[in-house]
PDB file of C-alpha atoms and ligand atoms in Angstrom:
ATOM      1  CA  MET A   1      42.750 -34.791  -2.756  1.00  0.00           C
ATOM      2  CA  GLY A   2      40.971 -33.537  -5.088  1.00  0.00           C
ATOM      3  CA  LYS A   3      39.294 -29.992  -5.173  1.00  0.00           C
ATOM      4  CA  THR A   4      35.595 -29.533  -5.046  1.00  0.00           C
ATOM      5  CA  SER A   5      33.592 -26.533  -6.091  1.00  0.00           C
ATOM      6  CA  LEU A   6      30.217 -24.845  -6.345  1.00  0.00           C
ATOM      7  CA  ILE A   7      29.391 -22.136  -8.213  1.00  0.00           C
ATOM      8  CA  THR A   8      25.873 -21.200  -8.154  1.00  0.00           C
ATOM      9  CA  GLY A   9      24.338 -19.458 -11.983  1.00  0.00           C
ATOM     10  CA  ALA A  10      26.473 -21.639 -13.237  1.00  0.00           C
ATOM     11  CA  THR A  11      25.266 -22.405 -16.543  1.00  0.00           C
ATOM     12  CA  SER A  12      24.767 -19.641 -18.616  1.00  0.00           C
ATOM     13  CA  GLY A  13      27.035 -15.724 -18.918  1.00  0.00           C
ATOM     14  CA  ILE A  14      29.557 -15.090 -16.330  1.00  0.00           C
ATOM     15  CA  GLY A  15      28.744 -18.627 -14.215  1.00  0.00           C
ATOM     16  CA  ALA A  16      29.471 -20.854 -16.796  1.00  0.00           C
ATOM     17  CA  ALA A  17      32.473 -19.066 -17.921  1.00  0.00           C
ATOM     18  CA  ILE A  18      33.578 -19.115 -14.409  1.00  0.00           C
ATOM     19  CA  ALA A  19      32.743 -22.574 -14.610  1.00  0.00           C
ATOM     20  CA  SER A  20      34.292 -23.466 -18.036  1.00  0.00           C
ATOM     21  CA  GLU A  21      37.899 -21.785 -17.101  1.00  0.00           C
ATOM     22  CA  LEU A  22      37.995 -23.288 -13.380  1.00  0.00           C
ATOM     23  CA  LEU A  23      37.214 -27.461 -15.242  1.00  0.00           C
ATOM     24  CA  GLY A  24      40.163 -26.042 -17.663  1.00  0.00           C
ATOM     25  CA  ARG A  25      42.485 -25.399 -14.987  1.00  0.00           C
ATOM     26  CA  SER A  26      41.002 -28.302 -13.172  1.00  0.00           C
ATOM     27  CA  ASP A  27      42.614 -31.307 -11.953  1.00  0.00           C
ATOM     28  CA  ALA A  28      41.522 -34.821 -12.472  1.00  0.00           C
ATOM     29  CA  ASP A  29      40.168 -35.832  -9.127  1.00  0.00           C
ATOM     30  CA  ASP A  30      38.790 -31.858  -8.955  1.00  0.00           C
ATOM     31  CA  VAL A  31      34.235 -32.233  -8.544  1.00  0.00           C
ATOM     32  CA  ILE A  32      32.627 -28.923  -9.985  1.00  0.00           C
ATOM     33  CA  TRP A  33      28.934 -28.247  -8.907  1.00  0.00           C
ATOM     34  CA  LEU A  34      26.845 -26.662 -11.018  1.00  0.00           C
ATOM     35  CA  ASN A  35      23.828 -24.737  -9.674  1.00  0.00           C
ATOM     36  CA  TYR A  36      21.163 -23.456 -11.963  1.00  0.00           C
ATOM     37  CA  GLY A  37      17.261 -22.329 -11.687  1.00  0.00           C
ATOM     38  CA  HIS A  38      15.004 -23.250 -14.294  1.00  0.00           C
ATOM     39  CA  ASN A  39      16.160 -23.805 -17.648  1.00  0.00           C
ATOM     40  CA  ASP A  40      17.353 -28.111 -17.331  1.00  0.00           C
ATOM     41  CA  GLU A  41      18.015 -27.822 -21.406  1.00  0.00           C
ATOM     42  CA  ALA A  42      21.244 -25.045 -21.123  1.00  0.00           C
ATOM     43  CA  ALA A  43      22.168 -27.278 -17.697  1.00  0.00           C
ATOM     44  CA  GLU A  44      22.624 -29.840 -20.076  1.00  0.00           C
ATOM     45  CA  ALA A  45      23.946 -28.519 -23.159  1.00  0.00           C
ATOM     46  CA  PHE A  46      26.612 -26.534 -21.097  1.00  0.00           C
ATOM     47  CA  VAL A  47      27.586 -30.711 -19.782  1.00  0.00           C
ATOM     48  CA  ARG A  48      27.080 -31.857 -22.615  1.00  0.00           C
ATOM     49  CA  GLU A  49      29.795 -29.395 -24.383  1.00  0.00           C
ATOM     50  CA  ALA A  50      32.483 -29.225 -21.891  1.00  0.00           C
ATOM     51  CA  PRO A  51      35.603 -31.848 -22.752  1.00  0.00           C
ATOM     52  CA  GLY A  52      34.892 -34.789 -22.956  1.00  0.00           C
ATOM     53  CA  GLU A  53      37.820 -36.182 -20.394  1.00  0.00           C
ATOM     54  CA  LYS A  54      36.960 -33.828 -17.878  1.00  0.00           C
ATOM     55  CA  ARG A  55      32.899 -34.349 -18.502  1.00  0.00           C
ATOM     56  CA  GLY A  56      32.558 -36.626 -15.324  1.00  0.00           C
ATOM     57  CA  GLN A  57      33.909 -33.525 -13.075  1.00  0.00           C
ATOM     58  CA  LEU A  58      30.707 -31.899 -14.119  1.00  0.00           C
ATOM     59  CA  ARG A  59      27.415 -32.352 -11.352  1.00  0.00           C
ATOM     60  CA  LEU A  60      23.984 -30.450 -11.794  1.00  0.00           C
ATOM     61  CA  LEU A  61      22.198 -29.403  -9.108  1.00  0.00           C
ATOM     62  CA  LYS A  62      18.938 -27.242  -9.578  1.00  0.00           C
ATOM     63  CA  ALA A  63      17.246 -25.052  -7.101  1.00  0.00           C
ATOM     64  CA  ASP A  64      15.504 -21.616  -7.547  1.00  0.00           C
ATOM     65  CA  LEU A  65      17.703 -19.724  -4.996  1.00  0.00           C
ATOM     66  CA  SER A  66      15.435 -16.771  -5.217  1.00  0.00           C
ATOM     67  CA  SER A  67      14.262 -19.176  -2.519  1.00  0.00           C
ATOM     68  CA  TYR A  68      15.120 -19.479   1.199  1.00  0.00           C
ATOM     69  CA  LYS A  69      13.310 -22.702   1.389  1.00  0.00           C
ATOM     70  CA  GLU A  70      15.355 -24.463  -1.871  1.00  0.00           C
ATOM     71  CA  MET A  71      18.215 -22.870  -0.751  1.00  0.00           C
ATOM     72  CA  CYS A  72      18.253 -24.463   2.401  1.00  0.00           C
ATOM     73  CA  ARG A  73      17.213 -27.905   0.528  1.00  0.00           C
ATOM     74  CA  MET A  74      20.296 -27.455  -1.903  1.00  0.00           C
ATOM     75  CA  ALA A  75      22.383 -27.194   0.650  1.00  0.00           C
ATOM     76  CA  GLU A  76      21.281 -29.816   2.719  1.00  0.00           C
ATOM     77  CA  GLU A  77      22.050 -32.268  -0.235  1.00  0.00           C
ATOM     78  CA  LEU A  78      25.607 -30.801  -1.083  1.00  0.00           C
ATOM     79  CA  LYS A  79      26.000 -31.634   2.480  1.00  0.00           C
ATOM     80  CA  ARG A  80      25.196 -34.996   2.518  1.00  0.00           C
ATOM     81  CA  ASN A  81      26.545 -35.746  -0.813  1.00  0.00           C
ATOM     82  CA  MET A  82      30.472 -33.792  -0.030  1.00  0.00           C
ATOM     83  CA  GLU A  83      33.219 -34.362   1.995  1.00  0.00           C
ATOM     84  CA  GLY A  84      34.214 -30.832   1.731  1.00  0.00           C
ATOM     85  CA  LEU A  85      34.029 -27.795  -0.147  1.00  0.00           C
ATOM     86  CA  ASP A  86      37.425 -25.679  -1.367  1.00  0.00           C
ATOM     87  CA  ARG A  87      35.522 -23.103  -3.617  1.00  0.00           C
ATOM     88  CA  LEU A  88      32.045 -21.364  -3.510  1.00  0.00           C
ATOM     89  CA  VAL A  89      31.683 -18.633  -6.065  1.00  0.00           C
ATOM     90  CA  LEU A  90      27.945 -17.282  -5.338  1.00  0.00           C
ATOM     91  CA  ASN A  91      27.117 -15.812  -8.909  1.00  0.00           C
ATOM     92  CA  THR A  92      23.279 -15.793  -8.887  1.00  0.00           C
ATOM     93  CA  GLY A  93      21.687 -12.551  -9.155  1.00  0.00           C
ATOM     94  CA  ILE A  94      18.637 -10.504 -10.523  1.00  0.00           C
ATOM     95  CA  SER A  95      17.512  -7.476 -11.265  1.00  0.00           C
ATOM     96  CA  LEU A  96      14.027  -4.786 -11.926  1.00  0.00           C
ATOM     97  CA  LYS A  97      13.439  -3.210 -15.528  1.00  0.00           C
ATOM     98  CA  GLU A  98      11.107  -0.763 -13.527  1.00  0.00           C
ATOM     99  CA  PRO A  99      12.352   2.006 -12.408  1.00  0.00           C
ATOM    100  CA  PHE A 100      12.281   2.944  -8.976  1.00  0.00           C
ATOM    101  CA  GLU A 101       9.087   5.044  -8.729  1.00  0.00           C
ATOM    102  CA  GLU A 102       7.490   1.252 -10.044  1.00  0.00           C
ATOM    103  CA  TYR A 103       8.533  -0.724  -7.517  1.00  0.00           C
ATOM    104  CA  ASP A 104       6.669  -2.740  -5.344  1.00  0.00           C
ATOM    105  CA  TYR A 105       7.166  -3.751  -1.682  1.00  0.00           C
ATOM    106  CA  GLU A 106       7.872  -7.044  -2.581  1.00  0.00           C
ATOM    107  CA  GLN A 107       9.995  -6.810  -5.889  1.00  0.00           C
ATOM    108  CA  TRP A 108      12.074  -4.991  -4.042  1.00  0.00           C
ATOM    109  CA  ASN A 109      12.424  -7.547  -1.366  1.00  0.00           C
ATOM    110  CA  ARG A 110      12.718 -10.168  -3.876  1.00  0.00           C
ATOM    111  CA  VAL A 111      15.836  -8.442  -5.611  1.00  0.00           C
ATOM    112  CA  LEU A 112      17.272  -8.206  -2.098  1.00  0.00           C
ATOM    113  CA  GLU A 113      16.598 -11.489  -1.205  1.00  0.00           C
ATOM    114  CA  THR A 114      17.542 -13.147  -4.438  1.00  0.00           C
ATOM    115  CA  ASN A 115      20.944 -11.020  -4.949  1.00  0.00           C
ATOM    116  CA  LEU A 116      21.940 -10.904  -1.116  1.00  0.00           C
ATOM    117  CA  SER A 117      20.555 -12.761   1.579  1.00  0.00           C
ATOM    118  CA  ILE A 118      20.068 -15.855   0.247  1.00  0.00           C
ATOM    119  CA  PRO A 119      23.586 -15.896  -0.753  1.00  0.00           C
ATOM    120  CA  ALA A 120      24.383 -14.800   3.162  1.00  0.00           C
ATOM    121  CA  PHE A 121      22.837 -17.916   4.505  1.00  0.00           C
ATOM    122  CA  LEU A 122      23.845 -20.134   1.870  1.00  0.00           C
ATOM    123  CA  VAL A 123      27.664 -19.061   2.880  1.00  0.00           C
ATOM    124  CA  ARG A 124      26.413 -19.850   6.817  1.00  0.00           C
ATOM    125  CA  GLU A 125      25.136 -22.768   5.486  1.00  0.00           C
ATOM    126  CA  LEU A 126      27.629 -24.412   3.731  1.00  0.00           C
ATOM    127  CA  LEU A 127      30.501 -23.318   6.404  1.00  0.00           C
ATOM    128  CA  PRO A 128      30.536 -26.354   8.438  1.00  0.00           C
ATOM    129  CA  VAL A 129      31.959 -28.402   5.285  1.00  0.00           C
ATOM    130  CA  MET A 130      34.156 -25.181   3.518  1.00  0.00           C
ATOM    131  CA  ARG A 131      37.308 -26.612   4.308  1.00  0.00           C
ATOM    132  CA  GLU A 132      40.656 -24.752   5.944  1.00  0.00           C
ATOM    133  CA  GLY A 133      41.691 -22.639   2.849  1.00  0.00           C
ATOM    134  CA  GLY A 134      39.211 -21.889   0.920  1.00  0.00           C
ATOM    135  CA  SER A 135      38.062 -19.674  -1.060  1.00  0.00           C
ATOM    136  CA  ILE A 136      34.963 -17.465  -1.593  1.00  0.00           C
ATOM    137  CA  LEU A 137      33.960 -15.526  -4.478  1.00  0.00           C
ATOM    138  CA  PHE A 138      30.744 -13.145  -5.192  1.00  0.00           C
ATOM    139  CA  THR A 139      29.802 -11.591  -8.288  1.00  0.00           C
ATOM    140  CA  GLY A 140      28.943  -8.063  -7.061  1.00  0.00           C
ATOM    141  CA  SER A 141      28.570  -5.587 -10.086  1.00  0.00           C
ATOM    142  CA  TYR A 142      29.728  -1.510 -10.725  1.00  0.00           C
ATOM    143  CA  ALA A 143      26.643  -1.106  -9.996  1.00  0.00           C
ATOM    144  CA  GLY A 144      27.075  -1.706  -6.127  1.00  0.00           C
ATOM    145  CA  GLN A 145      30.388   0.848  -6.847  1.00  0.00           C
ATOM    146  CA  GLN A 146      28.815   3.533  -8.372  1.00  0.00           C
ATOM    147  CA  ALA A 147      24.608   4.767  -7.874  1.00  0.00           C
ATOM    148  CA  TYR A 148      22.872   4.554 -11.146  1.00  0.00           C
ATOM    149  CA  SER A 149      19.399   5.662 -10.862  1.00  0.00           C
ATOM    150  CA  SER A 150      18.242   2.784 -13.728  1.00  0.00           C
ATOM    151  CA  SER A 151      18.995   0.263 -10.944  1.00  0.00           C
ATOM    152  CA  VAL A 152      18.859   1.743  -7.812  1.00  0.00           C
ATOM    153  CA  VAL A 153      17.241  -2.060  -6.277  1.00  0.00           C
ATOM    154  CA  TYR A 154      19.885  -3.686  -8.275  1.00  0.00           C
ATOM    155  CA  GLY A 155      22.916  -1.272  -6.901  1.00  0.00           C
ATOM    156  CA  VAL A 156      21.793  -0.928  -3.352  1.00  0.00           C
ATOM    157  CA  SER A 157      22.230  -5.229  -3.501  1.00  0.00           C
ATOM    158  CA  LYS A 158      25.425  -5.088  -4.976  1.00  0.00           C
ATOM    159  CA  ALA A 159      26.785  -3.273  -2.855  1.00  0.00           C
ATOM    160  CA  GLY A 160      25.647  -5.354   0.099  1.00  0.00           C
ATOM    161  CA  VAL A 161      26.959  -7.714  -1.431  1.00  0.00           C
ATOM    162  CA  HIS A 162      30.577  -5.957  -2.054  1.00  0.00           C
ATOM    163  CA  PHE A 163      30.316  -4.945   2.091  1.00  0.00           C
ATOM    164  CA  LEU A 164      29.135  -8.649   2.597  1.00  0.00           C
ATOM    165  CA  ALA A 165      32.319 -10.588   1.455  1.00  0.00           C
ATOM    166  CA  LYS A 166      34.765  -7.656   3.220  1.00  0.00           C
ATOM    167  CA  SER A 167      32.319  -8.382   6.195  1.00  0.00           C
ATOM    168  CA  LEU A 168      32.445 -11.902   6.234  1.00  0.00           C
ATOM    169  CA  VAL A 169      37.026 -11.781   6.168  1.00  0.00           C
ATOM    170  CA  LYS A 170      37.220 -11.625   9.968  1.00  0.00           C
ATOM    171  CA  VAL A 171      33.723 -14.342  10.116  1.00  0.00           C
ATOM    172  CA  LEU A 172      36.462 -16.514   8.503  1.00  0.00           C
ATOM    173  CA  GLU A 173      39.991 -16.090   9.569  1.00  0.00           C
ATOM    174  CA  PRO A 174      39.981 -19.258  11.995  1.00  0.00           C
ATOM    175  CA  LYS A 175      39.554 -21.693   9.079  1.00  0.00           C
ATOM    176  CA  LYS A 176      42.164 -19.186   6.646  1.00  0.00           C
ATOM    177  CA  ILE A 177      38.864 -19.244   4.386  1.00  0.00           C
ATOM    178  CA  ARG A 178      39.938 -16.149   2.048  1.00  0.00           C
ATOM    179  CA  VAL A 179      36.634 -13.937   0.739  1.00  0.00           C
ATOM    180  CA  ASN A 180      36.636 -11.097  -1.964  1.00  0.00           C
ATOM    181  CA  ALA A 181      34.197 -10.000  -4.972  1.00  0.00           C
ATOM    182  CA  ILE A 182      34.211  -8.960  -8.161  1.00  0.00           C
ATOM    183  CA  ALA A 183      32.258  -6.166 -10.184  1.00  0.00           C
ATOM    184  CA  PRO A 184      31.666  -6.125 -13.347  1.00  0.00           C
ATOM    185  CA  GLY A 185      30.856  -3.852 -15.771  1.00  0.00           C
ATOM    186  CA  PHE A 186      28.858  -4.155 -19.172  1.00  0.00           C
ATOM    187  CA  ILE A 187      29.625  -7.551 -19.830  1.00  0.00           C
ATOM    188  CA  GLN A 188      27.872  -9.833 -22.721  1.00  0.00           C
ATOM    189  CA  THR A 189      25.749 -12.014 -21.628  1.00  0.00           C
ATOM    190  CA  PRO A 190      21.684 -13.213 -21.735  1.00  0.00           C
ATOM    191  CA  TRP A 191      21.373 -10.922 -19.588  1.00  0.00           C
ATOM    192  CA  HIS A 192      21.666  -8.222 -22.345  1.00  0.00           C
ATOM    193  CA  GLU A 193      19.489  -9.766 -24.794  1.00  0.00           C
ATOM    194  CA  SER A 194      16.685  -7.549 -24.751  1.00  0.00           C
ATOM    195  CA  ARG A 195      18.591  -4.550 -24.764  1.00  0.00           C
ATOM    196  CA  THR A 196      18.199  -2.214 -27.918  1.00  0.00           C
ATOM    197  CA  GLU A 197      21.452  -1.335 -30.247  1.00  0.00           C
ATOM    198  CA  GLU A 198      21.063   2.236 -29.333  1.00  0.00           C
ATOM    199  CA  SER A 199      20.916   1.527 -26.016  1.00  0.00           C
ATOM    200  CA  ARG A 200      23.881  -0.852 -26.742  1.00  0.00           C
ATOM    201  CA  GLN A 201      25.927   2.128 -28.968  1.00  0.00           C
ATOM    202  CA  ARG A 202      25.180   4.702 -26.098  1.00  0.00           C
ATOM    203  CA  ILE A 203      27.031   2.558 -23.157  1.00  0.00           C
ATOM    204  CA  GLU A 204      29.683   1.445 -25.435  1.00  0.00           C
ATOM    205  CA  ARG A 205      30.863   5.112 -26.119  1.00  0.00           C
ATOM    206  CA  LYS A 206      30.845   5.392 -22.461  1.00  0.00           C
ATOM    207  CA  ILE A 207      33.122   2.317 -22.458  1.00  0.00           C
ATOM    208  CA  ALA A 208      36.869   3.185 -22.566  1.00  0.00           C
ATOM    209  CA  LEU A 209      37.494   0.333 -24.652  1.00  0.00           C
ATOM    210  CA  HIS A 210      34.294   0.603 -26.581  1.00  0.00           C
ATOM    211  CA  ARG A 211      33.020  -2.959 -26.008  1.00  0.00           C
ATOM    212  CA  PHE A 212      31.072  -4.414 -23.580  1.00  0.00           C
ATOM    213  CA  GLY A 213      33.740  -7.144 -21.818  1.00  0.00           C
ATOM    214  CA  THR A 214      32.963 -10.864 -22.536  1.00  0.00           C
ATOM    215  CA  PRO A 215      32.319 -13.628 -19.995  1.00  0.00           C
ATOM    216  CA  GLY A 216      35.748 -15.175 -20.694  1.00  0.00           C
ATOM    217  CA  GLU A 217      37.084 -12.175 -19.398  1.00  0.00           C
ATOM    218  CA  VAL A 218      35.717 -11.790 -16.250  1.00  0.00           C
ATOM    219  CA  ALA A 219      36.069 -15.507 -15.759  1.00  0.00           C
ATOM    220  CA  GLN A 220      39.961 -15.378 -16.569  1.00  0.00           C
ATOM    221  CA  MET A 221      39.982 -12.895 -13.139  1.00  0.00           C
ATOM    222  CA  ALA A 222      37.256 -14.389 -11.195  1.00  0.00           C
ATOM    223  CA  CYS A 223      39.129 -17.687 -10.551  1.00  0.00           C
ATOM    224  CA  ALA A 224      42.752 -15.780 -10.541  1.00  0.00           C
ATOM    225  CA  ILE A 225      41.468 -14.074  -7.503  1.00  0.00           C
ATOM    226  CA  LEU A 226      39.983 -17.723  -6.838  1.00  0.00           C
ATOM    227  CA  GLU A 227      43.208 -19.437  -6.246  1.00  0.00           C
ATOM    228  CA  ASN A 228      45.598 -16.178  -5.299  1.00  0.00           C
ATOM    229  CA  GLU A 229      46.611 -16.571  -1.887  1.00  0.00           C
ATOM    230  CA  TYR A 230      47.103 -13.646  -0.658  1.00  0.00           C
ATOM    231  CA  MET A 231      43.697 -12.324  -1.534  1.00  0.00           C
ATOM    232  CA  ASN A 232      41.164 -11.465   1.033  1.00  0.00           C
ATOM    233  CA  GLY A 233      38.557  -8.701   1.475  1.00  0.00           C
ATOM    234  CA  SER A 234      38.842  -7.140  -2.166  1.00  0.00           C
ATOM    235  CA  VAL A 235      36.799  -5.669  -4.423  1.00  0.00           C
ATOM    236  CA  THR A 236      38.041  -6.083  -7.659  1.00  0.00           C
ATOM    237  CA  ASP A 237      36.371  -4.031 -10.572  1.00  0.00           C
ATOM    238  CA  ILE A 238      36.100  -5.315 -14.166  1.00  0.00           C
ATOM    239  CA  HIS A 239      34.260  -2.890 -16.633  1.00  0.00           C
ATOM    240  CA  GLY A 240      36.957  -1.301 -19.683  1.00  0.00           C
ATOM    241  CA  GLY A 241      37.388   1.994 -18.246  1.00  0.00           C
ATOM    242  CA  TYR A 242      33.715   2.582 -17.951  1.00  0.00           C
ATOM    243  CA  ASP A 243      32.596   6.210 -16.855  1.00  0.00           C
ATOM    244  CA  TYR A 244      36.170   7.557 -17.269  1.00  0.00           C
ATOM    245  CA  PHE A 245      36.066  10.681 -19.139  1.00  0.00           C
TER     246      PHE A 245
HETATM  247  N1  NAP B   1      26.162  -9.190 -17.610  1.00  0.00           N
HETATM  248  C1  NAP B   1      26.485  -8.180 -17.385  1.00  0.00           C
HETATM  249  O1  NAP B   1      26.588  -7.296 -17.813  1.00  0.00           O
HETATM  250  C2  NAP B   1      26.818  -8.372 -15.732  1.00  0.00           C
HETATM  251  C3  NAP B   1      27.315  -7.016 -14.912  1.00  0.00           C
HETATM  252  C4  NAP B   1      27.110  -7.393 -13.663  1.00  0.00           C
HETATM  253  C5  NAP B   1      27.413  -7.881 -12.877  1.00  0.00           C
HETATM  254  N2  NAP B   1      26.444  -9.109 -13.285  1.00  0.00           N
HETATM  255  C6  NAP B   1      25.801 -10.058 -12.667  1.00  0.00           C
HETATM  256  O2  NAP B   1      26.572 -11.405 -12.880  1.00  0.00           O
HETATM  257  C7  NAP B   1      25.971 -12.681 -12.571  1.00  0.00           C
HETATM  258  C8  NAP B   1      25.250 -13.929 -13.245  1.00  0.00           C
HETATM  259  O3  NAP B   1      24.952 -12.943 -14.283  1.00  0.00           O
HETATM  260  P1  NAP B   1      24.776 -13.407 -15.623  1.00  0.00           P
HETATM  261  O4  NAP B   1      24.580 -11.507 -16.971  1.00  0.00           O
HETATM  262  O5  NAP B   1      25.894 -14.280 -16.614  1.00  0.00           O
HETATM  263  O6  NAP B   1      23.702 -14.002 -16.219  1.00  0.00           O
HETATM  264  P2  NAP B   1      22.518 -15.027 -17.185  1.00  0.00           P
HETATM  265  O7  NAP B   1      23.556 -14.808 -18.474  1.00  0.00           O
HETATM  266  O8  NAP B   1      21.823 -14.394 -17.647  1.00  0.00           O
HETATM  267  O9  NAP B   1      23.023 -15.776 -16.426  1.00  0.00           O
HETATM  268  C9  NAP B   1      22.196 -16.431 -15.111  1.00  0.00           C
HETATM  269  C10 NAP B   1      22.856 -17.511 -14.663  1.00  0.00           C
HETATM  270  O10 NAP B   1      21.525 -17.893 -13.184  1.00  0.00           O
HETATM  271  C11 NAP B   1      21.196 -18.655 -13.155  1.00  0.00           C
HETATM  272  N3  NAP B   1      19.821 -18.351 -12.402  1.00  0.00           N
HETATM  273  C12 NAP B   1      18.826 -17.334 -12.589  1.00  0.00           C
HETATM  274  N4  NAP B   1      17.842 -16.859 -11.617  1.00  0.00           N
HETATM  275  C13 NAP B   1      18.353 -18.259 -10.600  1.00  0.00           C
HETATM  276  C14 NAP B   1      17.965 -18.289  -9.319  1.00  0.00           C
HETATM  277  N5  NAP B   1      16.498 -18.307  -9.253  1.00  0.00           N
HETATM  278  N6  NAP B   1      18.371 -19.742  -8.917  1.00  0.00           N
HETATM  279  C15 NAP B   1      19.543 -20.152  -9.437  1.00  0.00           C
HETATM  280  N7  NAP B   1      20.285 -19.831 -10.548  1.00  0.00           N
HETATM  281  C16 NAP B   1      19.354 -18.859 -11.014  1.00  0.00           C
HETATM  282  C17 NAP B   1      20.670 -18.643 -14.791  1.00  0.00           C
HETATM  283  O11 NAP B   1      20.081 -20.222 -15.315  1.00  0.00           O
HETATM  284  P3  NAP B   1      18.729 -20.635 -14.497  1.00  0.00           P
HETATM  285  O12 NAP B   1      17.977 -19.995 -16.174  1.00  0.00           O
HETATM  286  O13 NAP B   1      18.700 -22.128 -15.130  1.00  0.00           O
HETATM  287  O14 NAP B   1      17.650 -20.373 -13.421  1.00  0.00           O
HETATM  288  C18 NAP B   1      22.314 -18.711 -15.080  1.00  0.00           C
HETATM  289  O15 NAP B   1      22.873 -20.152 -14.983  1.00  0.00           O
HETATM  290  C19 NAP B   1      24.940 -11.613 -11.304  1.00  0.00           C
HETATM  291  O16 NAP B   1      24.899 -12.128 -10.081  1.00  0.00           O
HETATM  292  C20 NAP B   1      24.721  -9.926 -12.082  1.00  0.00           C
HETATM  293  O17 NAP B   1      24.229  -9.467 -10.943  1.00  0.00           O
HETATM  294  C21 NAP B   1      25.984  -8.941 -14.742  1.00  0.00           C
END
């Protein structure tokens, strides 16, 4: 039987790279569901640009995962259309540009809901279709390992994601489902599009490898963790040696 995967936030950046890496490693009867929230054009382009012989294995699934209601609707649609799920990658995430002193309560909650609460409940909704021996991977962040005053609520939400991954290990033990998280540092994706050159250079000086990571480098590690049958309850950093001075 082929393996079925779902990746949220799968049509750009890290999610798209994980989707490409999984597709490259896939067998012909594997299926990969790609969730995205808004940009139909980017989603369709991603599928169009996939290798022709593998394109038919991809399924697009639009749902705004900042909304609990939309997440539930997506989970219902998936349950109707799949027999079982082997791999679940919870990758959607948002941040705020404002400093802590300027957030309002709604903004704080929106980040926590999108990054932590909705992914947690998506896992719960999909548990009935998760197959024994399945694998779950959360995209956390190095900002959830190390506290930064410039991204307070984001860091808090990602620290929560890391702890959620560990906390689910015993919950999912009966079905032998493994749960892990990755904690990337600065990765070159549209997320950093509006960053000034000065800000980029300041960050690069703090990275021992003096460059941002590529989505492909993160995806290789993500897929290795998804596939490795002894990885469970781990949060794995990937940041090129950030702040090791
Ligand atoms: N880039 C970094 O330096 C970095 C570092 C550490 C951790 N991360 C984490 O990595 C993850 C991906 O970041 P990225 O840099 O790859 O971002 P990105 O390039 O901006 O891609 C974001 C993806 O998520 C989708 N998305 C955004 N909002 C969504 C929503 N409400 N519902 C469903 N899908 C949504 C986007 O599709 P639509 O636009 O169509 O909605 C897109 O496919 C995030 O969790 C982020 O926190 C990133």
